[in-house]
Amino acid sequence: EGRITEGGIAIEHLDFEYLPGRRVLHGLDLRIEPGSFHGIVGHTGSGKSTLLSLLLRFYVAPPGSIRIDGAPLDTIGEDHFRDRVGLVPQDPFLLAASARENIAMGRKLTDAQVEAAARAAHAHDFIVGLERGYDTPLGEGGARLSVGQKQLIAIARALAGEPRILLLDEATSHIDSETEQVVQRALTALRGKVTVVAIAHRLSTIRDADRIVVLNHGRIAELGTHSEL
Ligand code: ATP
Ligand code: MG
């Protein structure tokens, strides 16, 4: 059984189609080093979410086309996979519960573990600024938080599980430049600690990524740093 230890991802000749004859990814080749920060950009329909969905095993990639730490994706046990691969969705689901409970999500975590995850996600400062800190109710669906703050809570929630890989789908709506910067700084600070693959809708969110992957009609059109592109 495959294990995820470092969080390195190797994608080789990855083809994918949802429907027969309608290929949406064409022979993708991409090597993602452990602890690196990769951004994925591309116009709508270019295949960004599809790639993330395949990494998450929501759909089945062709055998051997995706490996993590050398192990074919389908050989990794489900419990281990869920522990090691964290997802920050576009519109994170928040419980009508405290900030602490939203980070712990039913796991038995000490206050120190919750706080460490929040600090790593750059969520600590805004949480302690709430009137009851970590005990502040976040409201139904996190209604009282900005989209960026919800994503920071979701990053903290994912990091609390000590993943080796963190996949993020940047929120599209109502992102002001301040919250965008907050998410950008949080992701950049994770470099060397966890492998980050982030879909971005604005280049600025992933300005500091080690590499930016530009998808175009299911192919890698460009690959490089922000200054190279
Ligand atoms: P966006 O920026 O709009 O989120 P994206 O880059 O994430 O776009 P994908 O959602 O990966 O693009 O879609 C890639 C292609 O696959 C598109 O042509 C889309 O219509 C198609 N597609 C996506 N999901 C499905 C599905 N569940 N069934 C069939 N086709 C799909
Ligand atoms: Mg998408």
Coordinates of C-alpha atoms in Angstrom, one line a residue, residues 4-5 16-17 33-34 39 42-43 46 56-57 82 92 117 123 132 152 160 163 179 183 188 193 198 226 228:
I4 CA 2.4 9.8 1.4
T5 CA 5.5 10.9 3.3
F16 CA -8.7 12.7 -19.0
E17 CA -12.3 12.8 -20.4
E33 CA 8.5 18.9 -5.6
P34 CA 7.6 18.2 -1.9
G39 CA -0.2 28.0 -8.8
G42 CA -6.1 29.4 -17.1
H43 CA -9.3 30.6 -18.6
S46 CA -9.2 25.0 -19.2
L56 CA -8.3 14.3 -4.9
R57 CA -9.5 11.1 -6.5
R82 CA -7.6 11.8 3.7
P92 CA -15.7 26.5 2.5
A117 CA -3.0 25.5 12.8
A123 CA -6.0 33.1 10.7
R132 CA -14.6 36.0 22.1
L152 CA -8.3 31.1 6.1
A160 CA -4.8 20.9 11.7
P163 CA -1.4 17.1 5.6
T179 CA -8.3 39.3 1.8
V183 CA -4.6 34.2 1.4
T188 CA 3.6 31.6 0.7
K193 CA 6.2 22.7 5.2
A198 CA -3.6 26.4 -5.6
H226 CA 5.6 35.0 -12.0
E228 CA 9.2 34.5 -16.1

